[in-house]
């Protein structure tokens, strides 16, 4: 049987270079993100996701606002976060913002909830990092109650209680598509299954097929909790150009600089060109190369993990907007048809 898959794009609004090699101001980066999403819609892609960050190197701190701007200029593409850091937000406000986005986009909104791989939002909003786990667990519990779109009674330690309160606006269909984003923690996989929510795997290193045990765990946990089968997606970095060599040469300096910058904060060593070449190869987590190479790799991983969606994290540090636009066009017009052909 043919395997159906949605093909999407994710961005964090990475602050990019201009033609002269200077960093663009964040307001221009935000306008560029809107243009990139409009192109993604024009070339027939299924999803456009925007991640939330509160840093100098990423321009998007309010994804729903940017997504609303995109909604007004697009017609078919689904729009969502990648991810919403629920731990440092309020579940009621998150639901309201995305149900509003769902209304103005005619039902195209979805949300990917996660704990976030950066922690700047915690001190920014007056939250303690020693409550990292508790904040996410309680807020996710409340959010799943809000998804029922009925009056909610709820209490916990991290926010005020709700007593038979309704939250507005509701969605027209009574259903807001909600994923749980995970980075490889079995506990997070089981949590997604416990709430019966789709699973989005953030595969940014190693071999994507090494996540197969987590996929198996997810299926077992869904069965144990007596939940119906749910979609599984993957988010991975990548870049498409005319040839493998061109894609790797254009991506490498910007990817290396981004990894080194974040690595200095987290105590990582610098990424080597040898490691980059390995990760860009058939078994690695970087989907970089010609349309044929990227499509073959996506199709193989989709088969191996049983994916219902693959999202290419196409923004790569300071790599220029014009290069990203070319990559998006190739992804939509060349990669997507090839992937669907190989999965047919």
Coordinates of C-alpha atoms in Angstrom, one line a residue:
X1 CA 0.0 0.0 0.0
X2 CA 1.1 3.6 -0.7
X3 CA 2.4 5.4 2.4
X4 CA 1.0 9.0 2.6
X5 CA 3.2 11.7 4.0
X6 CA 2.9 15.4 4.6
X7 CA 6.0 17.4 3.8
X8 CA 6.6 20.6 5.7
X9 CA 9.2 23.2 6.6
X10 CA 10.3 24.6 10.0
X11 CA 12.2 27.7 10.8
X12 CA 13.4 29.5 14.0
X13 CA 13.7 32.8 12.1
X14 CA 17.5 32.5 12.1
X15 CA 19.1 35.9 11.7
X16 CA 20.8 35.8 8.3
X17 CA 23.5 37.6 6.4
X18 CA 22.7 40.1 3.7
X19 CA 24.5 40.2 0.3
X20 CA 27.4 42.1 1.9
X21 CA 27.8 39.5 4.6
X22 CA 26.3 41.7 7.4
X23 CA 23.6 40.5 9.8
X24 CA 20.1 41.6 8.9
X25 CA 18.0 43.4 11.5
X26 CA 15.5 41.2 13.1
X27 CA 12.4 43.0 11.7
X28 CA 13.7 42.3 8.1
X29 CA 14.3 38.6 9.1
X30 CA 10.6 38.4 10.2
X31 CA 9.4 39.9 6.9
X32 CA 11.6 37.3 5.1
X33 CA 10.1 34.5 7.0
X34 CA 6.7 35.6 5.8
X35 CA 7.9 35.6 2.2
X36 CA 9.4 32.1 2.7
X37 CA 6.1 30.8 4.0
X38 CA 4.2 32.3 1.0
X39 CA 6.6 30.5 -1.4
X40 CA 6.1 27.3 0.5
X41 CA 2.4 27.6 0.0
X42 CA 2.9 28.4 -3.7
X43 CA 5.0 25.3 -4.3
X44 CA 2.4 23.1 -2.7
X45 CA 4.0 22.1 0.6
X46 CA 1.8 20.9 3.5
X47 CA 3.0 22.7 6.6
X48 CA 5.0 25.7 7.7
X49 CA 6.2 25.7 11.3
X50 CA 7.9 28.5 13.3
X51 CA 9.8 28.0 16.5
X52 CA 9.8 30.2 19.5
X53 CA 13.0 31.7 20.9
X54 CA 14.1 34.7 22.9
X55 CA 17.6 35.2 21.6
X56 CA 19.7 37.6 19.5
X57 CA 20.3 34.9 16.8
X58 CA 16.6 33.9 16.3
X59 CA 14.1 36.6 15.4
X60 CA 10.8 34.9 16.3
X61 CA 9.6 35.3 19.9
X62 CA 5.9 35.4 19.0
X63 CA 5.2 32.7 16.4
X64 CA 1.4 33.1 16.3
X65 CA 1.7 36.7 15.2
X66 CA 4.0 35.8 12.3
X67 CA 1.8 32.9 11.5
X68 CA -1.3 35.2 11.4
X69 CA 0.5 37.4 8.9
X70 CA 1.3 34.4 6.8
X71 CA -2.3 33.2 7.0
X72 CA -3.5 36.3 5.3
X73 CA -1.2 35.7 2.3
X74 CA -1.6 31.9 1.9
X75 CA -4.5 29.6 1.0
X76 CA -3.6 25.9 1.5
X77 CA -0.6 25.4 3.7
X78 CA -1.1 24.4 7.4
X79 CA 0.5 26.7 9.9
X80 CA 1.9 25.9 13.3
X81 CA 4.6 26.2 15.9
X82 CA 7.9 24.3 16.0
X83 CA 7.7 24.3 19.1
X84 CA 5.7 26.4 21.5
X85 CA 7.5 26.3 24.8
X86 CA 4.5 25.5 27.0
X87 CA 6.5 25.3 30.2
X88 CA 7.1 29.1 30.2
X89 CA 3.7 30.1 28.8
X90 CA 0.1 30.0 30.0
X91 CA -1.9 27.1 28.5
X92 CA -5.1 29.1 28.3
X93 CA -3.4 31.9 26.3
X94 CA -1.7 29.4 24.1
X95 CA -5.0 27.8 23.3
X96 CA -6.6 31.1 22.6
X97 CA -3.9 32.3 20.3
X98 CA -3.9 29.1 18.3
X99 CA -7.7 28.9 18.1
X100 CA -7.7 32.5 16.9
X101 CA -5.1 31.5 14.3
X102 CA -7.3 28.6 13.3
X103 CA -10.2 31.0 12.7
X104 CA -8.3 33.5 10.6
X105 CA -6.6 30.8 8.6
X106 CA -9.9 28.9 7.9
X107 CA -8.9 25.9 10.0
X108 CA -5.2 25.5 9.1
X109 CA -3.7 26.0 12.6
X110 CA -1.9 23.4 14.6
X111 CA 0.5 23.5 17.6
X112 CA 3.6 21.5 18.5
X113 CA 4.1 21.7 22.3
X114 CA 7.5 21.1 23.9
X115 CA 9.7 21.9 26.8
X116 CA 12.2 23.8 24.5
X117 CA 15.9 23.2 24.1
X118 CA 16.8 26.7 25.2
X119 CA 16.0 28.2 28.6
X120 CA 16.0 32.0 28.1
X121 CA 12.2 32.1 28.4
X122 CA 12.3 31.0 32.0
X123 CA 14.1 34.0 33.6
X124 CA 12.4 36.3 31.0
X125 CA 8.9 35.4 32.4
X126 CA 10.0 35.0 36.0
X127 CA 10.0 31.2 36.2
X128 CA 12.4 28.9 38.1
X129 CA 14.4 26.3 36.2
X130 CA 14.2 23.9 39.1
X131 CA 10.5 23.6 38.2
X132 CA 11.3 22.6 34.6
X133 CA 9.6 19.2 34.7
X134 CA 6.7 20.2 36.9
X135 CA 5.8 23.2 34.8
X136 CA 5.6 21.2 31.6
X137 CA 3.7 18.3 33.1
X138 CA 1.1 20.5 34.8
X139 CA 0.6 22.8 31.9
X140 CA 0.3 20.0 29.4
X141 CA -2.3 18.4 31.6
X142 CA -4.3 21.6 31.6
X143 CA -3.8 22.1 27.8
X144 CA -5.2 18.6 27.1
X145 CA -8.3 19.6 29.1
X146 CA -8.7 22.7 27.0
X147 CA -8.5 20.7 23.8
X148 CA -11.9 19.1 24.7
X149 CA -13.4 22.6 24.3
X150 CA -15.8 22.2 27.2
X151 CA -15.9 24.1 30.5
X152 CA -12.7 23.2 32.5
X153 CA -12.2 22.6 36.2
X154 CA -8.5 22.2 37.0
X155 CA -6.1 22.9 39.8
X156 CA -2.3 22.6 40.2
X157 CA 0.8 24.1 41.8
X158 CA 2.1 26.3 38.9
X159 CA -0.9 28.5 38.0
X160 CA -4.3 29.5 39.4
X161 CA -7.2 27.0 39.3
X162 CA -10.1 27.0 36.8
X163 CA -13.6 26.3 38.1
X164 CA -16.0 25.3 35.3
X165 CA -14.6 28.0 33.0
X166 CA -15.0 28.2 29.3
X167 CA -12.2 29.4 27.0
X168 CA -12.8 31.4 23.9
X169 CA -12.7 31.4 20.9
X170 CA -13.5 27.7 20.3
X171 CA -12.4 26.3 17.0
X172 CA -15.0 25.8 14.3
X173 CA -14.4 22.0 14.1
X174 CA -14.0 21.5 17.9
X175 CA -10.5 20.1 17.3
X176 CA -7.1 21.8 17.3
X177 CA -4.4 19.5 16.0
X178 CA -1.8 19.2 18.7
X179 CA 1.6 17.4 18.6
X180 CA 4.1 16.7 21.3
X181 CA 7.7 17.5 20.3
X182 CA 10.4 15.2 21.8
X183 CA 14.1 15.1 21.5
X184 CA 14.8 11.5 22.4
X185 CA 13.5 11.1 26.0
X186 CA 11.5 7.8 26.5
X187 CA 9.6 9.6 29.3
X188 CA 8.5 12.3 26.8
X189 CA 7.4 9.6 24.3
X190 CA 5.3 7.8 27.0
X191 CA 3.8 11.2 28.0
X192 CA 2.7 11.9 24.5
X193 CA 1.1 8.4 24.3
X194 CA -0.6 8.9 27.7
X195 CA -2.4 12.0 26.4
X196 CA -3.1 10.3 23.0
X197 CA -1.3 13.1 21.1
X198 CA 0.7 12.8 17.8
X199 CA 4.5 12.5 18.3
X200 CA 7.0 14.9 16.6
X201 CA 10.6 13.6 16.8
X202 CA 13.3 16.3 16.7
X203 CA 16.2 14.4 15.0
X204 CA 19.1 16.8 14.8
X205 CA 22.0 14.3 15.3
X206 CA 23.0 10.7 14.9
X207 CA 21.0 8.4 12.7
X208 CA 17.2 9.0 12.3
X209 CA 16.6 5.2 12.1
X210 CA 18.1 5.0 15.6
X211 CA 14.8 6.4 16.8
X212 CA 13.0 3.3 15.8
X213 CA 13.0 2.0 19.5
X214 CA 11.2 5.2 20.6
X215 CA 8.7 4.7 17.8
X216 CA 8.1 1.2 19.0
X217 CA 7.8 2.4 22.6
X218 CA 5.2 5.0 21.5
X219 CA 3.1 2.3 19.8
X220 CA 3.2 0.1 22.8
X221 CA 2.4 2.9 25.2
X222 CA -0.6 4.0 23.0
X223 CA -1.9 0.4 23.2
X224 CA -1.3 0.2 26.9
X225 CA -3.2 3.5 27.5
X226 CA -5.9 2.3 25.1
X227 CA -5.4 5.3 22.8
X228 CA -6.0 5.2 19.0
X229 CA -3.1 5.2 16.6
X230 CA -1.6 8.6 16.1
X231 CA 0.7 10.2 13.5
X232 CA 4.4 10.3 13.9
X233 CA 6.5 13.1 12.4
X234 CA 10.2 14.0 12.2
X235 CA 11.9 17.4 12.3
X236 CA 15.4 17.5 10.9
X237 CA 17.8 20.2 9.5
X238 CA 18.6 20.2 5.8
X239 CA 19.2 22.2 2.7
X240 CA 18.5 21.6 -1.0
X241 CA 20.6 22.8 -4.0
X242 CA 21.2 21.7 -7.5
X243 CA 23.9 19.1 -6.6
X244 CA 25.1 17.4 -3.4
X245 CA 28.4 19.2 -3.6
X246 CA 26.8 22.6 -4.0
X247 CA 24.4 22.0 -1.1
X248 CA 27.1 20.9 1.3
X249 CA 29.5 23.8 0.4
X250 CA 26.8 26.4 0.8
X251 CA 25.4 24.9 4.0
X252 CA 28.7 24.1 5.8
X253 CA 30.1 27.4 6.9
X254 CA 26.8 28.7 8.3
X255 CA 26.0 25.4 10.0
X256 CA 29.4 25.1 11.5
X257 CA 29.2 28.7 12.9
X258 CA 25.8 28.1 14.4
X259 CA 26.9 24.8 16.0
X260 CA 30.1 26.5 17.4
X261 CA 28.1 29.4 18.8
X262 CA 25.5 27.3 20.6
X263 CA 28.3 24.8 21.5
X264 CA 30.2 27.5 23.4
X265 CA 27.1 28.0 25.6
X266 CA 26.6 24.3 26.3
X267 CA 30.1 23.0 26.4
X268 CA 30.2 21.2 23.1
X269 CA 33.3 20.9 21.0
X270 CA 33.4 22.4 17.5
X271 CA 31.8 20.3 14.8
X272 CA 34.3 19.0 12.3
X273 CA 33.9 18.9 8.5
X274 CA 34.3 15.1 8.7
X275 CA 31.4 14.9 11.1
X276 CA 29.3 17.1 8.9
X277 CA 30.0 15.0 5.9
X278 CA 28.9 11.9 7.8
X279 CA 25.7 13.5 9.0
X280 CA 25.0 14.6 5.5
X281 CA 25.4 11.1 4.2
X282 CA 22.7 8.4 3.9
X283 CA 22.6 7.5 7.6
X284 CA 22.9 10.9 9.1
X285 CA 20.4 13.5 10.5
X286 CA 21.2 16.2 8.0
X287 CA 19.0 16.2 4.9
X288 CA 21.3 18.1 2.6
X289 CA 22.0 17.6 -1.1
X290 CA 20.4 17.5 -4.5
X291 CA 16.6 17.0 -4.8
X292 CA 17.2 13.3 -5.6
X293 CA 19.5 12.7 -2.6
X294 CA 17.2 14.5 -0.2
X295 CA 14.1 12.8 -1.5
X296 CA 15.7 9.3 -1.3
X297 CA 16.8 9.9 2.3
X298 CA 13.4 11.3 3.4
X299 CA 11.6 8.3 1.8
X300 CA 13.9 5.8 3.5
X301 CA 13.4 7.3 6.9
X302 CA 9.7 7.7 6.4
X303 CA 9.5 3.9 5.6
X304 CA 11.8 3.0 8.5
X305 CA 9.9 5.0 11.2
X306 CA 6.4 4.9 9.7
X307 CA 6.3 8.7 9.4
X308 CA 3.1 10.6 8.6
X309 CA 5.0 13.9 8.2
X310 CA 8.5 15.1 7.6
X311 CA 9.5 18.8 8.4
X312 CA 12.7 20.1 7.0
X313 CA 14.3 22.7 9.3
X314 CA 15.5 24.8 6.4
X315 CA 16.9 27.9 8.1
X316 CA 20.5 27.3 8.9
X317 CA 22.1 30.1 10.9
X318 CA 23.3 33.0 8.8
X319 CA 22.6 31.3 5.4
X320 CA 21.1 34.1 3.3
X321 CA 17.3 34.4 2.6
X322 CA 17.9 34.2 -1.2
X323 CA 19.6 30.8 -0.8
X324 CA 16.7 29.6 1.5
X325 CA 14.2 30.6 -1.1
X326 CA 15.9 28.5 -3.7
X327 CA 16.0 25.6 -1.3
X328 CA 12.3 25.9 -0.6
X329 CA 11.4 26.0 -4.3
X330 CA 13.5 22.9 -4.9
X331 CA 12.0 21.1 -1.9
X332 CA 8.4 21.8 -3.0
X333 CA 8.8 21.3 -6.8
X334 CA 11.4 18.6 -6.9
X335 CA 11.8 16.8 -3.6
X336 CA 8.2 16.5 -2.6
X337 CA 7.1 14.7 -5.8
X338 CA 10.0 12.4 -5.7
X339 CA 9.3 11.4 -2.1
X340 CA 5.7 10.7 -2.9
X341 CA 6.7 8.7 -5.9
X342 CA 9.1 6.5 -3.9
X343 CA 6.4 5.9 -1.2
X344 CA 3.7 5.1 -3.7

